[in-house]
mmCIF file of C-alpha atoms and ligand atoms in Angstrom:
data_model
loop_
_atom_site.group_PDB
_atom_site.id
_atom_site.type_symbol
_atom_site.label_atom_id
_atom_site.label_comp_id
_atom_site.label_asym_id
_atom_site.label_seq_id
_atom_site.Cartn_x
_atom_site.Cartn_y
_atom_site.Cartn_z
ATOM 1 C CA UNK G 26 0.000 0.000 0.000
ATOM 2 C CA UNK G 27 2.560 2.197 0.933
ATOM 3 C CA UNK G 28 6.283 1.977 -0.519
ATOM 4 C CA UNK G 29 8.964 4.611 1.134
ATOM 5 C CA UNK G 30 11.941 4.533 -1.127
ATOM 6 C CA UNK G 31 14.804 6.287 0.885
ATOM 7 C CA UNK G 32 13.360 9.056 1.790
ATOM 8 C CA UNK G 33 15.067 11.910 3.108
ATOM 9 C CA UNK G 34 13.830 15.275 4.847
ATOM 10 C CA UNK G 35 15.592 18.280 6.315
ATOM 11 C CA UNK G 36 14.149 21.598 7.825
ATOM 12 C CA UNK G 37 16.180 24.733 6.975
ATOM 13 C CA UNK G 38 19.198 22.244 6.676
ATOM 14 C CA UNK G 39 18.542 20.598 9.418
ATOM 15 C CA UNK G 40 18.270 16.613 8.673
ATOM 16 C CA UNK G 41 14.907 15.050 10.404
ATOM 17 C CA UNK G 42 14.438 11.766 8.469
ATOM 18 C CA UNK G 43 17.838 10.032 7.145
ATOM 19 C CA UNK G 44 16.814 7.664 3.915
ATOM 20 C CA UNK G 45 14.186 6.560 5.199
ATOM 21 C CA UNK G 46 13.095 2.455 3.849
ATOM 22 C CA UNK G 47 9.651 1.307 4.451
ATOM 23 C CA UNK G 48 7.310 -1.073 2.987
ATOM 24 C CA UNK G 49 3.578 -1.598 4.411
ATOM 25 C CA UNK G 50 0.594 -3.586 4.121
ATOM 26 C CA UNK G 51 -2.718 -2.155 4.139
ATOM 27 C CA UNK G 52 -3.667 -5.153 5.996
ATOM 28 C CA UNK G 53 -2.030 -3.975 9.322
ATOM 29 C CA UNK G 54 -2.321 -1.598 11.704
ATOM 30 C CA UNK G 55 0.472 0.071 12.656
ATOM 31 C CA UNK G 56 2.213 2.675 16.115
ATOM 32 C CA UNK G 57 4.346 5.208 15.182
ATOM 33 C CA UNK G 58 6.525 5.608 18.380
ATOM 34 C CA UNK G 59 10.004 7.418 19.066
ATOM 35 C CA UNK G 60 11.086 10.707 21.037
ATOM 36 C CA UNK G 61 9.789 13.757 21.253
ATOM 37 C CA UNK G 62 11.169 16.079 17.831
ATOM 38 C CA UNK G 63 12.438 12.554 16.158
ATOM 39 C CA UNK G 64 10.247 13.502 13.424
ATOM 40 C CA UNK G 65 7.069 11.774 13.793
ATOM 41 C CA UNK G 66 4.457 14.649 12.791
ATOM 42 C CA UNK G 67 6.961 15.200 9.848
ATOM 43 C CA UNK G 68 6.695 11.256 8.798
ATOM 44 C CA UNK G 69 2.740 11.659 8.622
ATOM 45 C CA UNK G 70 2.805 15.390 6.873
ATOM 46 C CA UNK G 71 4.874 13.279 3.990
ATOM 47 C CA UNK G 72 2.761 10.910 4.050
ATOM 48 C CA UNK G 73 0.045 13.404 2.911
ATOM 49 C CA UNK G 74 2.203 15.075 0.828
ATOM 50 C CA UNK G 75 1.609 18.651 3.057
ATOM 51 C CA UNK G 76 5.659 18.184 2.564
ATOM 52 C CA UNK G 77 7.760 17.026 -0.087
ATOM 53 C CA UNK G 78 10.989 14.770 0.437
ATOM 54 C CA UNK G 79 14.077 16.745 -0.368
ATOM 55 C CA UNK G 80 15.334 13.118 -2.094
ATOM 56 C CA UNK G 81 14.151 9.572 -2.271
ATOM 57 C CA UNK G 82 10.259 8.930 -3.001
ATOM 58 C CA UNK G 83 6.714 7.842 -1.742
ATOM 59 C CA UNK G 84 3.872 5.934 -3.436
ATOM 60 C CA UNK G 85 0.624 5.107 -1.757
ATOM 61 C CA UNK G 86 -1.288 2.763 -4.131
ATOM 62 C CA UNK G 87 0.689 3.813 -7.124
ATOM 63 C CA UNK G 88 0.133 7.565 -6.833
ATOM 64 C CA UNK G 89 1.873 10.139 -4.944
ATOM 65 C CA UNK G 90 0.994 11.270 -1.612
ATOM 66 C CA UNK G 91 -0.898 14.339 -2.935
ATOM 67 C CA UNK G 92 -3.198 11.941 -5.386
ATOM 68 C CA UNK G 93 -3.772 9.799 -2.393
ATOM 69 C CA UNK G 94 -4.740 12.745 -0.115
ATOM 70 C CA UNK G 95 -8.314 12.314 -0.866
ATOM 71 C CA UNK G 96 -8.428 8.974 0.722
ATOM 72 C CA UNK G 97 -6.295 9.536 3.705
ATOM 73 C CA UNK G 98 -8.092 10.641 6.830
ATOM 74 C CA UNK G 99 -5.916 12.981 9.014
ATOM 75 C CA UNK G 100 -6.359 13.590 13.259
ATOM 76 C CA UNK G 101 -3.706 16.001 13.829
ATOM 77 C CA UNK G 102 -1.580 16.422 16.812
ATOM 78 C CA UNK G 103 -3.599 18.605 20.112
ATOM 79 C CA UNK G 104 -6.407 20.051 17.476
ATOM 80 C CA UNK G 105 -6.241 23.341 19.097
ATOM 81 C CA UNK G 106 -9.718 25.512 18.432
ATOM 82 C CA UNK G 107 -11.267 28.183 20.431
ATOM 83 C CA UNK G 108 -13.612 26.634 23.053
ATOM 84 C CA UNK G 109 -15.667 30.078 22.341
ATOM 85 C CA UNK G 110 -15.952 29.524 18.774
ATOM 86 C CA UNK G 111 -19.889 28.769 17.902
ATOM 87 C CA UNK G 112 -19.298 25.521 15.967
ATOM 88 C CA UNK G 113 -21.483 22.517 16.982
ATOM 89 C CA UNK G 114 -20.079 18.555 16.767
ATOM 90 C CA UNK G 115 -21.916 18.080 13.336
ATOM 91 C CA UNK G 116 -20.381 20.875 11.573
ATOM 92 C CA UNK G 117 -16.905 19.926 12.873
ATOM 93 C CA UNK G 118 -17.441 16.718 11.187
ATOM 94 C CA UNK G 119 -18.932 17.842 8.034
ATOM 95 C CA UNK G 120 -15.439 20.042 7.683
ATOM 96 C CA UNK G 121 -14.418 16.654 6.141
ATOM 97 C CA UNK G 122 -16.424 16.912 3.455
ATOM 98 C CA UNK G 123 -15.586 21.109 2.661
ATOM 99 C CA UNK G 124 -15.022 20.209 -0.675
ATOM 100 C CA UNK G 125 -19.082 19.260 -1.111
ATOM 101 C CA UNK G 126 -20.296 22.409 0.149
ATOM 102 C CA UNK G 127 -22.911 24.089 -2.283
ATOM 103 C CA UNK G 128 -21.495 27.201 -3.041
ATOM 104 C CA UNK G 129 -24.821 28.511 -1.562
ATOM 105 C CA UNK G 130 -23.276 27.165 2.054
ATOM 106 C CA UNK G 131 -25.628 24.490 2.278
ATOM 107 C CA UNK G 132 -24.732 20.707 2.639
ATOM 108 C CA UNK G 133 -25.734 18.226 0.467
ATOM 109 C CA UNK G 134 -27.757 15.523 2.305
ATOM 110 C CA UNK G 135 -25.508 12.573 1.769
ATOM 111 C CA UNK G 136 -22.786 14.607 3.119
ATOM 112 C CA UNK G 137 -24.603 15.450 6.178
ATOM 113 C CA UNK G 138 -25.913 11.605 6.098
ATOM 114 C CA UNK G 139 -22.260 10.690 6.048
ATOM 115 C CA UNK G 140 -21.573 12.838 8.288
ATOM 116 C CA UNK G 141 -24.573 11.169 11.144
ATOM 117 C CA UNK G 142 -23.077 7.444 10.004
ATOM 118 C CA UNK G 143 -19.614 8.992 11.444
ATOM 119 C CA UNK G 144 -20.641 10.317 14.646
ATOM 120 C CA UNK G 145 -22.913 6.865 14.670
ATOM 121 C CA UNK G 146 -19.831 5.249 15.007
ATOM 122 C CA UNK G 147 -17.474 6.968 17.137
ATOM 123 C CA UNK G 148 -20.446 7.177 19.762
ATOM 124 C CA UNK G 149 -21.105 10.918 19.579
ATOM 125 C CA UNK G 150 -24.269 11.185 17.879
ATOM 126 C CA UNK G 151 -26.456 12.334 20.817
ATOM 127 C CA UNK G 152 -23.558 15.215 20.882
ATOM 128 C CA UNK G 153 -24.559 15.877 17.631
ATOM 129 C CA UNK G 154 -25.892 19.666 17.969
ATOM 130 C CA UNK G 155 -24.217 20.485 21.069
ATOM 131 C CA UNK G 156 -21.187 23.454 20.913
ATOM 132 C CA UNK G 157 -18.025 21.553 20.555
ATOM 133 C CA UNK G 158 -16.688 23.796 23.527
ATOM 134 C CA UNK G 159 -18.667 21.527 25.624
ATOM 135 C CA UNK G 160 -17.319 18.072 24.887
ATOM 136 C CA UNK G 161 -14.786 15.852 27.238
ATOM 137 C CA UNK G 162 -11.169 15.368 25.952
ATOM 138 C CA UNK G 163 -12.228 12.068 24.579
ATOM 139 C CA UNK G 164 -15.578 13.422 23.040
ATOM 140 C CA UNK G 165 -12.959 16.164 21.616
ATOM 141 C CA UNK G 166 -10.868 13.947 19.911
ATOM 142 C CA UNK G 167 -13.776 11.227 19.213
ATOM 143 C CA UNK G 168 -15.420 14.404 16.699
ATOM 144 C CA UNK G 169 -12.440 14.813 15.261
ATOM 145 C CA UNK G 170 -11.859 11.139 14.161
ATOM 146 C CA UNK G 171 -15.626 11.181 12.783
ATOM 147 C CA UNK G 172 -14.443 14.087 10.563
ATOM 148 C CA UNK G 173 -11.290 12.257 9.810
ATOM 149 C CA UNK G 174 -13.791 9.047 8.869
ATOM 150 C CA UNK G 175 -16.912 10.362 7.154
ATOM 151 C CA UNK G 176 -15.517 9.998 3.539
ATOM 152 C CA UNK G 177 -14.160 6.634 3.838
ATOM 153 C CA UNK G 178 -10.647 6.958 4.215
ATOM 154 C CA UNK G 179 -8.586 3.905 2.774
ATOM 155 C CA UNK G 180 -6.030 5.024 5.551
ATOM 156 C CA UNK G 181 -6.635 7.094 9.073
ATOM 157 C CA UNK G 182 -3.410 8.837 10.278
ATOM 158 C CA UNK G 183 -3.732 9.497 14.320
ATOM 159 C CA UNK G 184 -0.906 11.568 15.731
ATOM 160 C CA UNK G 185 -1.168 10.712 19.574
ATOM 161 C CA UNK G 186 -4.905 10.935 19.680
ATOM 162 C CA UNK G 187 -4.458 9.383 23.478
ATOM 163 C CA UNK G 188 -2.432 12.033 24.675
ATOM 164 C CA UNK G 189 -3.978 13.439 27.710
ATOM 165 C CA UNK G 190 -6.939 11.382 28.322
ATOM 166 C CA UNK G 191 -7.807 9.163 31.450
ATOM 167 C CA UNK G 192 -6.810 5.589 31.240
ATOM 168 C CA UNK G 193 -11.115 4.675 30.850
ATOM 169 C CA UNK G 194 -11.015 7.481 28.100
ATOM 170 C CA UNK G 195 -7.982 6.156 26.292
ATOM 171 C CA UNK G 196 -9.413 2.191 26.848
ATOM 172 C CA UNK G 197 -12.334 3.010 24.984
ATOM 173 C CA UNK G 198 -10.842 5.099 22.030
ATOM 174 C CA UNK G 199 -8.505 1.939 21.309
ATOM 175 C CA UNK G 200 -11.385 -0.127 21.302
ATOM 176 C CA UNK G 201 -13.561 2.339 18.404
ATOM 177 C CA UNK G 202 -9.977 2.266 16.556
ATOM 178 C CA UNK G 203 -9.830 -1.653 16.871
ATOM 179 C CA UNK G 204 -13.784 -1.360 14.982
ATOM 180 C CA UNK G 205 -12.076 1.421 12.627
ATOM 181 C CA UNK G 206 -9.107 -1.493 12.062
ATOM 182 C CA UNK G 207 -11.757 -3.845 10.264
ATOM 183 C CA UNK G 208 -12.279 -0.906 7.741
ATOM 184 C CA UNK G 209 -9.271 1.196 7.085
ATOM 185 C CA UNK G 210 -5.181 0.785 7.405
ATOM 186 C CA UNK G 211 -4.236 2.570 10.548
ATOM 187 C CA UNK G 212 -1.198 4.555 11.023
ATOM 188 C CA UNK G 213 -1.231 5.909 14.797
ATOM 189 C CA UNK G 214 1.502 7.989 16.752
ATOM 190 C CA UNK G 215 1.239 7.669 20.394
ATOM 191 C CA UNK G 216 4.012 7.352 23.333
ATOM 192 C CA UNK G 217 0.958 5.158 25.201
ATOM 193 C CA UNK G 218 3.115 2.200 23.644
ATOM 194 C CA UNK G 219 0.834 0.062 26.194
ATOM 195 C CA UNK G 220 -2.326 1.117 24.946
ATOM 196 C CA UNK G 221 -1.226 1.021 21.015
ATOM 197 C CA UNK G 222 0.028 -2.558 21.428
ATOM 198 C CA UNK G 223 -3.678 -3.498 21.673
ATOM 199 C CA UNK G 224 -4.077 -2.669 18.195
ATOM 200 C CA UNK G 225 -0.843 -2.527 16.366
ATOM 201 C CA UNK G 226 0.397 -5.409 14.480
ATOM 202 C CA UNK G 227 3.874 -3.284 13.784
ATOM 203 C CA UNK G 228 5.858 -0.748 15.209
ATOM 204 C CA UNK G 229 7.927 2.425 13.303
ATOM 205 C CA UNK G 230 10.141 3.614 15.372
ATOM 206 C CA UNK G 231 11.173 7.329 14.033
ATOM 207 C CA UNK G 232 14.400 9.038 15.543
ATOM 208 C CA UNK G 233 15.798 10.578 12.391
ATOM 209 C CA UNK G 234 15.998 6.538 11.107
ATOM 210 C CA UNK G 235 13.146 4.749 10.677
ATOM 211 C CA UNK G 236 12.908 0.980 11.755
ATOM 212 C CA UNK G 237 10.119 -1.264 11.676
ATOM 213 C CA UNK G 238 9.710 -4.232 13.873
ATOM 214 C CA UNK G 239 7.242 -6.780 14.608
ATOM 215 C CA UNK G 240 5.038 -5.839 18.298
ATOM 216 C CA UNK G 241 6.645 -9.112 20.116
ATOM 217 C CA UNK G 242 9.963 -7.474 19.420
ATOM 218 C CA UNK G 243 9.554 -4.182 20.774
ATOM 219 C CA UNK G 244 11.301 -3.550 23.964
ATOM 220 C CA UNK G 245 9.813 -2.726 27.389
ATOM 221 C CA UNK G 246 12.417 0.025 27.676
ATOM 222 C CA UNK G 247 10.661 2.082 25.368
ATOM 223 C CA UNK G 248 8.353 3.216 27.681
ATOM 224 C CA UNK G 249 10.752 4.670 29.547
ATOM 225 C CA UNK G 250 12.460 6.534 26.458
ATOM 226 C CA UNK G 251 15.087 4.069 24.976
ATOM 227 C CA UNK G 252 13.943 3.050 21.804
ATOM 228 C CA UNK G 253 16.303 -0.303 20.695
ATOM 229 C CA UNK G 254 15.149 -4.004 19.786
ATOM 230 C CA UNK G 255 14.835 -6.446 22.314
ATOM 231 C CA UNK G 256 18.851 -8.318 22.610
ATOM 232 C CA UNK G 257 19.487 -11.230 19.717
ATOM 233 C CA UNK G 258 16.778 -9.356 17.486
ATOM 234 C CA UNK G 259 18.041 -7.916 14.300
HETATM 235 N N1 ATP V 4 7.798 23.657 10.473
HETATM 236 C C1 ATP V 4 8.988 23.378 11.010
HETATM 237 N N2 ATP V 4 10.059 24.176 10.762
HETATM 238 C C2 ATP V 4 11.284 23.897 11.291
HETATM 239 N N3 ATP V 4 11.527 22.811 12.083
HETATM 240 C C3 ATP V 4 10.505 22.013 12.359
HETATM 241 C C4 ATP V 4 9.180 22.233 11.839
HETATM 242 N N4 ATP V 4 8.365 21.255 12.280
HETATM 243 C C5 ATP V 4 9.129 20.446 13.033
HETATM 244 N N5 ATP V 4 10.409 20.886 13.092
HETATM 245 C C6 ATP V 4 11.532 20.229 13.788
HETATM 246 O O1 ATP V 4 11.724 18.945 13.201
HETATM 247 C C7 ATP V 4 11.970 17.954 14.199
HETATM 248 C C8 ATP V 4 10.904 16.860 14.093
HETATM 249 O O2 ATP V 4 9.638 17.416 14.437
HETATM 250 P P1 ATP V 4 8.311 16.557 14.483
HETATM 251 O O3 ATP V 4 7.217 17.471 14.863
HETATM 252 O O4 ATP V 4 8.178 15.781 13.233
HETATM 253 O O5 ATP V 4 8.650 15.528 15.683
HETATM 254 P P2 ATP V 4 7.689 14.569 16.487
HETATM 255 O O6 ATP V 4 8.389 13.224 16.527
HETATM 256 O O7 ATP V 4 6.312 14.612 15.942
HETATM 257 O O8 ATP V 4 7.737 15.194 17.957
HETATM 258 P P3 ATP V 4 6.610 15.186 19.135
HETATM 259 O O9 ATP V 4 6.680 13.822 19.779
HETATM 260 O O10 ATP V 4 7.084 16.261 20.064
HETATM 261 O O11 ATP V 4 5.281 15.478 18.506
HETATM 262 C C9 ATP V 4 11.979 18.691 15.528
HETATM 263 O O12 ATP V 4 13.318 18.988 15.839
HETATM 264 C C10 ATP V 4 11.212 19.966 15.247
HETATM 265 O O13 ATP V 4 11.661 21.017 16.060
HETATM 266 MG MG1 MG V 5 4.494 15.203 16.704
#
């Protein structure tokens, strides 16, 4: 699904991913994990081709990122959004569909039906009407994967979508993505390597290299910050 051919990315000079060599399946789900600044939020922005490698290349399905874009769902890192700001759940979700608005402002009604089947799903549909300053965390961050969702994404990139939540909150957003996992490939940062092992099949590790390892060979250590395979592993 997706092939990474030594990919390389600096900022201003400075070198964030080193020839970078990935191959993955759309059949898997897989945790993005590695230090803070190692370049995690810049592996997903490639990915969606908001940046461009400075050498090497990406295909997604045999078209570039930018092609793919369409069927990519994004939930970026902290969505930050004034609490004030009068926007309810449902038109937070329809967002994802900003391309289909009538250029009168008014939603078509499969879009907003698409967008009812999302919040259906991520359990937020009584929320529906409500201000979005008045969600939870979780509810917070629940809306904004039914946005991510409502057109069908082939893959949903999650860049810690667990940060900050309660331990019940975080339980029950791994078990909607587990229900998302049946549907869509799914790419998800997160330093809750506990939580994500629920769900991941692989890991990418991203600090500057990228390395890719099965879950049963990812070190306890991690957790704490040291990010190396488990001894005899290559
Ligand atoms: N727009 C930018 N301009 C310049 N440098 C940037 C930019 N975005 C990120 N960086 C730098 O690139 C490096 C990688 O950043 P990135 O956000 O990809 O890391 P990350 O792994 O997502 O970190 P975190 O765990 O803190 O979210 C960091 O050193 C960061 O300071
Ligand atoms: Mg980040």
């Amino acid at each position: 699904m997706i092939e990474i051919n030594n990919v390389s990315f600096s900022y201003d000079g400075k070198k964030v991913l080193d020839k970078v060599q990935l191959s993955l399946d759309e059949k898997h789900c897989y945790a993005i994990i590695g230090p803070n600044g190692g370049g995690k939020t810049t592996f997903l922005q490639l990915l969606m081709g908001f940046l461009t490698p400075e050498s090497g290349s990406i295909s997604i399905n045999n078209k570039s990122p930018v092609e793919f874009r369409n069927s990519i769902g994004y939930v970026p890192q902290t969505p930050s959004f004034d609490k004030l700001f009068p926007l309810t759940v449902e038109q937070l979700v329809l967002m994802g569909a900003l391309s289909e608005l009538s250029p009168f402002g008014f939603w078509p009604k499969k879009v907003k039906e698409k967008a009812k089947k999302a919040l259906e799903t991520v359990g937020l549909i009584h929320k529906a009407k409500e201000p979005i300053g008045e969600l939870s965390g979780g509810q917070i961050q629940r809306a904004y994967i039914a946005r991510a969702i409502m057109n069908h994404p082939k893959i949903l990139l999650l860049d810690e979508p667990t940060a900050s939540l309660d331990p019940d909150v975080v339980k029950e957003m791994i078990a909607l993505l587990k229900k998302l996992k049946n549907d869509m490939m799914i790419l998800i940062v997160s330093h809750d390597l506990e939580s994500v092992m629920n769900i991941a099949d692989f890991v990418i590790c991203v600090q500057n290299q990228v390395s890719l390892m099965d879950v049963h060979d990812v070190c306890h250590h991690f957790s704490l910050g040291v990010y190396h395979q488990l001894r005899g592993k290559k």
